[in-house]
Amino acid sequence: LVITMALVASTFELIIALPAHLVPALERRQRKARQKPNEPTRNWFDPLRKLCRIVVKFSLRFRYVVLVLCIALASGWFWYAHHFMEVILFPNSAADEFHVMMELPMGSSLEASSEKVKELEKIVATIPDDELSAYITRAGRWGVDFAVDGERYATVQVILTPFAERTRTVNEIIEDLREWTESIKGITKLVYHIKSGGPPVGPPVMIRVVSPHDTTRTQLTQDVVAYLKGLPGVQDVDNDVRPGKQQVQIQLNYNRLAELGLTAADVAQNVRIAYDGQVVTSARYGDDDVDFRVILQDEARRDTQYLQKLLIPNQQGRLIPLARIADLEISEGIAAYHHYRFKRSTTIKANVDTAMTTPLEVINAVRGHFNVIRDYPGARLVMEGEAVETEKSMMNLLITLLTAVIG
């Protein structure tokens, strides 16, 4: 939009304002010629004017040939740019900050994460002083900008010296660190994230998997992650599904519920009262109202055996143990549920080695490989990040070019 407005203003200046500025100069020249009619005038611009007049006359005389040649030349430029030129509008080579995220096995304590991240700190500390400005370690947290808390996570935020003061790029520094961090034992995942400067365009590759069906979304996420890991130049493939605390799922036996005169709502209500409590009465002490809440004792709420023995009254007033109508399944929960336009989503992120490929090439490869409508009904892929911003910028440049040509 800014470039288009600048071109419109330049056109206005050329058509209206510039002729008005040239009139006084032409009048002075005509007066000088009338005062000295026999004196020859010399102007350095005359040869250029004669050459321009020759070119214009030739172009007008053979206008169709010139038009075809211009179109062929422009087409050749576009063809060469499309096949042999890499488009990277937001390079991260000049970045001065990156993050290293570490994940330990399920059940690891915060103390274990603190001890393990010390190994990563020692490796980061090997960066030369003329390249390393500072580093910050956070145990119990994954990421910096959009962090997820968890005892088995750890993050090291590395701040480098300005790009002009060091000889290596951030990518070269990370590649040097990878050789050392791969030797760290006892971790399940280690991911690098480069914080690029410039506009907030997101990571090089960012794909949202959107689907209301958990099974379809999980399968498509796994397939996309596996495909990205197989592409050359794609690194640090990760998604935002982070394991959370353990959860207890109550799998109801609906036939037994019907036989014993119970409903799923009865079970849910009694379980909620047992663990969240319910206010049954209140008393006034002076100026304050005090509520009395009925709830299971803390030790009972921490033991699933008490949950199996929880008594639920049916329509006849009989107390039915929960174990007779349901099975308890302990599974790993999710730390956070993400949505995109009111639908559950999973975000996949990845870095790109620009010496081997570009974010735009990776996104186009994913688009061409997956037929989401046919193979994953109800799901869709939403492309974001640096690659999509590059597409938008190139489209805006094309629109600007057409506007300039038509204008």
Coordinates of C-alpha atoms in Angstrom, one line a residue:
L1 CA 0.0 0.0 0.0
V2 CA 2.8 2.4 0.9
I3 CA 4.6 1.7 -2.4
T4 CA 1.4 2.1 -4.4
M5 CA 0.7 5.5 -2.8
A6 CA 4.2 6.6 -3.5
L7 CA 3.8 5.7 -7.2
V8 CA 0.5 7.5 -7.4
A9 CA 2.0 10.6 -5.8
S10 CA 5.0 10.4 -8.3
T11 CA 2.6 10.1 -11.2
F12 CA 0.7 13.2 -10.0
E13 CA 4.0 15.1 -9.7
L14 CA 5.1 14.1 -13.2
I15 CA 1.8 14.9 -15.0
I16 CA 0.7 18.1 -13.1
A17 CA 3.4 19.6 -10.9
L18 CA 6.5 19.1 -13.0
P19 CA 5.3 20.9 -16.1
A20 CA 4.3 23.9 -14.0
H21 CA 7.8 23.9 -12.5
L22 CA 9.4 23.8 -16.0
V23 CA 7.5 26.7 -17.5
P24 CA 9.5 29.5 -15.8
A25 CA 12.8 27.9 -16.9
L26 CA 11.6 27.6 -20.5
E27 CA 10.4 31.3 -20.5
R28 CA 13.9 32.5 -19.3
R29 CA 15.6 30.5 -22.0
Q30 CA 13.3 31.9 -24.7
R31 CA 14.0 35.4 -23.6
K32 CA 17.7 34.8 -23.7
A33 CA 17.5 33.4 -27.2
R34 CA 15.6 36.5 -28.4
Q35 CA 18.2 38.8 -26.9
K36 CA 21.1 37.0 -28.6
P37 CA 19.7 35.4 -31.7
N38 CA 23.0 34.8 -33.5
E39 CA 24.9 33.3 -30.6
P40 CA 24.9 29.5 -30.7
T41 CA 23.6 27.7 -27.6
R42 CA 25.4 24.8 -26.1
N43 CA 23.7 22.4 -23.7
W44 CA 25.1 19.1 -22.4
F45 CA 21.6 17.7 -22.5
D46 CA 21.2 18.1 -26.2
P47 CA 23.0 14.8 -27.2
L48 CA 20.9 12.9 -24.7
R49 CA 17.8 14.5 -26.1
K50 CA 18.7 13.6 -29.7
L51 CA 19.4 10.0 -28.6
C52 CA 16.1 9.8 -26.7
R53 CA 14.3 11.2 -29.8
I54 CA 15.8 8.5 -32.0
V55 CA 14.8 5.7 -29.5
V56 CA 11.3 7.0 -29.2
K57 CA 10.8 7.3 -33.0
F58 CA 12.2 3.8 -33.5
S59 CA 9.9 2.4 -30.7
L60 CA 6.8 4.1 -32.2
R61 CA 7.6 3.0 -35.7
F62 CA 8.2 -0.6 -34.7
R63 CA 5.9 -0.6 -31.7
Y64 CA 4.6 -4.1 -32.0
V65 CA 8.0 -5.6 -32.3
V66 CA 9.2 -3.6 -29.3
L67 CA 6.1 -4.7 -27.3
V68 CA 6.8 -8.4 -28.0
L69 CA 10.4 -8.0 -27.1
C70 CA 9.5 -6.3 -23.8
I71 CA 7.0 -9.0 -22.9
A72 CA 9.5 -11.7 -23.8
L73 CA 12.2 -10.0 -21.7
A74 CA 9.9 -9.6 -18.7
S75 CA 8.7 -13.2 -19.0
G76 CA 12.4 -14.4 -19.0
W77 CA 13.1 -12.4 -15.9
F78 CA 10.1 -13.9 -14.1
W79 CA 11.0 -17.4 -15.2
Y80 CA 14.6 -17.1 -14.0
A81 CA 13.5 -15.6 -10.7
H82 CA 11.0 -18.5 -10.2
H83 CA 13.4 -21.3 -11.0
F84 CA 16.8 -20.0 -9.8
M85 CA 16.3 -17.3 -7.2
E86 CA 15.5 -18.0 -3.6
V87 CA 13.0 -15.7 -2.0
I88 CA 13.9 -15.0 1.7
L89 CA 12.4 -11.7 2.8
F90 CA 13.1 -12.2 6.5
P91 CA 16.5 -13.9 6.9
N92 CA 17.4 -14.9 10.5
S93 CA 21.1 -15.0 10.0
A94 CA 21.5 -11.6 11.6
A95 CA 19.4 -12.6 14.7
D96 CA 21.1 -12.0 18.1
E97 CA 19.0 -14.4 20.2
F98 CA 17.9 -18.0 20.3
H99 CA 16.3 -20.4 22.7
V100 CA 17.1 -24.0 23.6
M101 CA 14.2 -26.0 25.0
M102 CA 14.7 -29.3 26.8
E103 CA 12.2 -32.0 27.8
L104 CA 12.8 -34.8 30.3
P105 CA 10.9 -38.1 30.6
M106 CA 7.4 -38.2 32.1
G107 CA 7.4 -38.0 35.8
S108 CA 10.7 -36.1 36.1
S109 CA 10.9 -33.7 39.1
L110 CA 11.8 -30.0 39.0
E111 CA 15.1 -30.9 40.8
A112 CA 16.0 -33.4 38.0
S113 CA 15.3 -30.7 35.4
S114 CA 17.4 -28.2 37.2
E115 CA 20.3 -30.7 37.4
K116 CA 20.0 -31.8 33.8
V117 CA 19.9 -28.2 32.4
K118 CA 23.3 -27.6 34.0
E119 CA 24.8 -29.8 31.3
L120 CA 23.2 -27.6 28.7
E121 CA 24.5 -24.5 30.4
K122 CA 28.0 -25.8 30.3
I123 CA 27.7 -26.3 26.5
V124 CA 26.3 -22.8 26.0
A125 CA 29.1 -21.3 28.1
T126 CA 31.6 -22.6 25.5
I127 CA 30.5 -19.9 23.1
P128 CA 33.3 -17.4 22.8
D129 CA 33.0 -14.2 24.8
D130 CA 33.0 -12.0 21.7
E131 CA 29.8 -13.8 20.5
L132 CA 28.0 -14.5 23.8
S133 CA 26.4 -11.6 25.7
A134 CA 24.4 -13.4 28.3
Y135 CA 22.2 -16.5 28.8
I136 CA 19.2 -17.1 31.1
T137 CA 18.1 -20.5 32.4
R138 CA 14.6 -21.3 33.4
A139 CA 13.8 -24.7 34.9
G140 CA 10.2 -25.9 34.8
R141 CA 9.3 -23.9 31.7
W142 CA 9.2 -24.7 27.9
G143 CA 9.9 -21.6 25.7
V144 CA 10.1 -17.9 26.4
D145 CA 7.5 -15.9 24.5
F146 CA 4.6 -18.4 24.8
A147 CA 5.8 -20.5 27.6
V148 CA 4.3 -23.7 29.0
D149 CA 5.1 -24.6 32.6
G150 CA 5.9 -28.1 33.7
E151 CA 8.4 -29.7 36.1
R152 CA 10.1 -31.8 33.4
Y153 CA 10.8 -28.8 31.1
A154 CA 13.8 -26.4 31.0
T155 CA 14.8 -23.5 28.7
V156 CA 18.0 -21.6 28.1
Q157 CA 17.6 -18.2 26.5
V158 CA 20.9 -17.2 24.7
I159 CA 21.6 -13.6 23.9
L160 CA 24.4 -13.0 21.4
T161 CA 26.4 -9.9 20.7
P162 CA 25.3 -7.6 17.8
F163 CA 25.8 -9.2 14.4
A164 CA 28.3 -6.6 13.3
E165 CA 30.6 -7.5 16.2
R166 CA 30.9 -11.2 15.5
T167 CA 32.1 -13.3 12.6
R168 CA 29.6 -16.2 12.8
T169 CA 25.9 -16.1 12.1
V170 CA 23.4 -17.5 14.6
N171 CA 22.9 -20.6 12.4
E172 CA 26.6 -21.4 12.5
I173 CA 26.6 -21.0 16.2
I174 CA 23.6 -23.4 16.6
E175 CA 25.1 -26.0 14.3
D176 CA 28.3 -26.0 16.4
L177 CA 26.2 -26.5 19.6
R178 CA 24.2 -29.3 18.1
E179 CA 27.2 -31.6 17.9
W180 CA 27.5 -31.2 21.7
T181 CA 23.9 -31.2 22.8
E182 CA 23.2 -34.4 21.0
S183 CA 25.4 -36.2 23.5
I184 CA 23.2 -35.2 26.5
K185 CA 21.7 -38.3 27.9
G186 CA 18.4 -38.7 29.8
I187 CA 16.2 -36.3 27.7
T188 CA 13.4 -37.0 25.4
K189 CA 13.5 -33.8 23.3
L190 CA 15.7 -30.8 22.6
V191 CA 14.6 -28.0 20.3
Y192 CA 16.3 -24.8 19.0
H193 CA 14.3 -21.7 18.3
I194 CA 15.8 -18.6 16.6
K195 CA 14.2 -15.3 17.6
S196 CA 14.4 -13.3 14.3
G197 CA 14.5 -9.6 14.2
G198 CA 12.2 -7.4 12.0
P199 CA 8.4 -7.8 11.8
P200 CA 6.8 -10.5 13.9
V201 CA 6.3 -13.1 11.2
G202 CA 6.6 -16.2 13.4
P203 CA 8.8 -19.2 12.8
P204 CA 10.1 -20.1 9.3
V205 CA 7.5 -23.0 9.1
M206 CA 4.2 -22.8 11.0
I207 CA 1.3 -25.1 10.2
R208 CA -2.0 -25.3 12.2
V209 CA -3.8 -28.7 12.1
V210 CA -7.5 -27.8 12.7
S211 CA -10.1 -30.5 13.4
P212 CA -12.9 -31.0 15.9
H213 CA -12.1 -34.8 15.9
D214 CA -9.2 -35.7 18.2
T215 CA -8.3 -38.9 16.3
T216 CA -8.2 -37.2 12.9
R217 CA -6.2 -34.2 14.2
T218 CA -3.7 -36.4 16.0
Q219 CA -3.2 -38.6 13.0
L220 CA -2.7 -35.7 10.6
T221 CA -0.3 -34.0 13.0
Q222 CA 1.8 -37.1 13.2
D223 CA 1.9 -37.5 9.5
V224 CA 2.8 -33.9 8.9
V225 CA 5.6 -34.0 11.5
A226 CA 7.0 -37.3 10.0
Y227 CA 6.9 -35.7 6.5
L228 CA 8.7 -32.6 7.6
K229 CA 11.4 -34.5 9.4
G230 CA 12.1 -36.3 6.1
L231 CA 12.6 -33.1 4.1
P232 CA 16.2 -31.9 3.6
G233 CA 17.0 -28.8 5.5
V234 CA 14.1 -28.9 7.9
Q235 CA 15.2 -28.9 11.6
D236 CA 13.7 -28.7 15.1
V237 CA 10.2 -30.0 14.1
D238 CA 7.9 -29.6 17.1
N239 CA 4.2 -29.1 18.0
D240 CA 2.5 -27.4 20.9
V241 CA 0.9 -30.5 22.4
R242 CA 2.6 -30.7 25.8
P243 CA 1.8 -33.5 28.3
G244 CA 0.3 -32.3 31.5
K245 CA -0.7 -33.9 34.8
Q246 CA -2.1 -37.4 35.0
Q247 CA -5.9 -37.6 34.8
V248 CA -8.5 -40.1 35.7
Q249 CA -11.1 -40.9 33.1
I250 CA -14.3 -42.5 34.2
Q251 CA -15.5 -45.0 31.5
L252 CA -19.2 -45.6 32.2
N253 CA -21.0 -48.8 31.6
Y254 CA -24.3 -47.5 30.2
N255 CA -26.0 -50.9 30.4
R256 CA -25.2 -51.2 34.1
L257 CA -26.4 -47.6 34.6
A258 CA -29.8 -48.4 33.1
E259 CA -30.1 -51.6 35.1
L260 CA -29.4 -49.8 38.4
G261 CA -31.5 -46.7 37.7
L262 CA -28.7 -44.2 37.3
T263 CA -27.7 -41.7 34.6
A264 CA -24.5 -40.1 33.5
A265 CA -25.6 -36.8 35.1
D266 CA -26.0 -38.5 38.5
V267 CA -22.5 -39.8 38.3
A268 CA -21.0 -36.5 37.2
Q269 CA -22.9 -34.6 39.9
N270 CA -21.7 -36.9 42.8
V271 CA -18.1 -37.0 41.6
R272 CA -18.1 -33.2 41.3
I273 CA -19.4 -32.8 44.8
A274 CA -16.9 -35.3 46.2
Y275 CA -13.9 -33.5 44.7
D276 CA -15.1 -29.9 44.4
G277 CA -17.5 -29.8 47.3
Q278 CA -21.0 -28.3 47.6
V279 CA -22.2 -25.6 50.0
V280 CA -25.0 -27.1 52.1
T281 CA -25.6 -24.3 54.6
S282 CA -24.2 -21.1 56.0
A283 CA -24.0 -19.3 59.4
R284 CA -23.5 -15.7 60.4
Y285 CA -20.7 -14.9 62.7
G286 CA -20.9 -11.2 63.5
D287 CA -20.8 -9.3 60.2
D288 CA -19.6 -12.3 58.2
D289 CA -21.5 -15.1 56.5
V290 CA -19.6 -18.4 56.7
D291 CA -20.4 -21.2 54.2
F292 CA -20.2 -24.9 55.1
R293 CA -19.0 -27.1 52.3
V294 CA -19.3 -30.9 52.1
I295 CA -16.2 -32.4 50.4
L296 CA -14.1 -35.5 50.6
Q297 CA -11.0 -35.3 52.9
D298 CA -7.8 -34.5 51.2
E299 CA -6.3 -37.9 51.6
A300 CA -9.4 -39.5 50.0
R301 CA -9.2 -37.2 47.0
R302 CA -5.6 -38.2 46.3
D303 CA -6.4 -42.0 46.3
T304 CA -8.3 -43.5 43.3
Q305 CA -9.4 -46.4 45.6
Y306 CA -11.7 -44.1 47.4
L307 CA -13.1 -43.0 44.1
Q308 CA -14.0 -46.5 43.2
K309 CA -15.8 -46.9 46.5
L310 CA -17.7 -43.6 46.1
L311 CA -21.4 -44.3 46.7
I312 CA -24.0 -42.8 44.3
P313 CA -27.7 -42.8 45.1
N314 CA -30.1 -44.1 42.4
Q315 CA -33.7 -43.3 41.8
Q316 CA -34.8 -45.8 44.5
G317 CA -32.5 -44.4 47.1
R318 CA -30.0 -47.3 47.0
L319 CA -26.3 -46.4 47.2
I320 CA -24.3 -47.9 44.3
P321 CA -20.5 -48.0 44.4
L322 CA -18.9 -46.3 41.4
A323 CA -16.8 -49.5 40.7
R324 CA -20.0 -51.3 39.7
I325 CA -21.0 -48.9 37.0
A326 CA -17.6 -47.6 35.6
D327 CA -14.0 -48.4 35.0
L328 CA -11.2 -45.9 35.9
E329 CA -8.5 -45.3 33.4
I330 CA -5.5 -43.2 34.4
S331 CA -3.9 -41.4 31.4
E332 CA -1.6 -38.5 30.7
G333 CA -3.4 -35.2 30.3
I334 CA -2.6 -32.3 28.1
A335 CA -1.1 -29.1 29.5
A336 CA -3.1 -26.7 27.4
Y337 CA -5.9 -27.0 24.7
H338 CA -5.4 -24.7 21.8
H339 CA -8.1 -23.4 19.4
Y340 CA -8.2 -21.7 16.0
R341 CA -11.5 -20.0 15.3
F342 CA -13.4 -21.9 17.9
K343 CA -12.0 -25.3 16.8
R344 CA -9.4 -27.5 18.4
S345 CA -6.0 -27.1 16.8
T346 CA -2.4 -28.3 17.0
T347 CA 0.4 -26.0 15.8
I348 CA 3.5 -27.5 14.1
K349 CA 6.7 -25.4 14.0
A350 CA 10.0 -26.0 12.4
N351 CA 13.3 -24.2 11.5
V352 CA 14.9 -24.2 8.0
D353 CA 18.5 -24.4 6.9
T354 CA 18.4 -21.8 4.1
A355 CA 21.5 -23.3 2.6
M356 CA 19.4 -26.3 1.6
T357 CA 15.9 -25.0 1.2
T358 CA 13.5 -22.1 2.0
P359 CA 10.4 -21.9 4.1
L360 CA 8.3 -21.3 1.0
E361 CA 9.6 -24.5 -0.6
V362 CA 8.7 -26.5 2.5
I363 CA 5.2 -25.1 2.7
N364 CA 4.6 -25.8 -1.0
A365 CA 5.9 -29.4 -0.5
V366 CA 3.4 -30.0 2.3
R367 CA 0.6 -28.6 0.2
G368 CA 1.4 -30.9 -2.7
H369 CA 1.9 -34.0 -0.5
F370 CA -1.2 -34.0 1.5
N371 CA -4.8 -34.3 0.2
V372 CA -6.5 -33.3 3.4
I373 CA -10.1 -33.2 2.1
R374 CA -9.8 -36.8 0.8
D375 CA -7.7 -38.5 3.4
Y376 CA -8.6 -36.6 6.6
P377 CA -12.3 -35.6 6.5
G378 CA -13.2 -32.7 8.6
A379 CA -9.7 -31.4 9.0
R380 CA -7.7 -28.7 7.3
L381 CA -4.2 -27.2 7.3
V382 CA -3.7 -23.5 7.9
M383 CA -0.3 -22.2 6.8
E384 CA 1.3 -19.4 8.8
G385 CA 4.7 -18.1 9.7
E386 CA 7.5 -16.7 7.6
A387 CA 6.6 -18.6 4.5
V388 CA 3.0 -17.3 4.3
E389 CA 4.2 -13.7 5.0
T390 CA 6.7 -14.1 2.1
E391 CA 3.8 -15.2 -0.1
K392 CA 1.8 -12.2 0.9
S393 CA 4.7 -9.8 0.3
M394 CA 5.4 -11.2 -3.1
M395 CA 1.7 -10.9 -4.1
N396 CA 1.7 -7.3 -2.9
L397 CA 4.8 -6.6 -5.0
L398 CA 3.1 -8.1 -8.0
I399 CA 0.0 -6.0 -7.5
T400 CA 2.3 -2.9 -7.2
L401 CA 4.1 -3.9 -10.4
L402 CA 0.9 -4.3 -12.3
T403 CA -0.4 -1.0 -10.9
A404 CA 2.8 0.8 -12.0
V405 CA 2.6 -0.8 -15.5
I406 CA -1.1 0.1 -16.0
G407 CA -0.5 3.6 -14.6

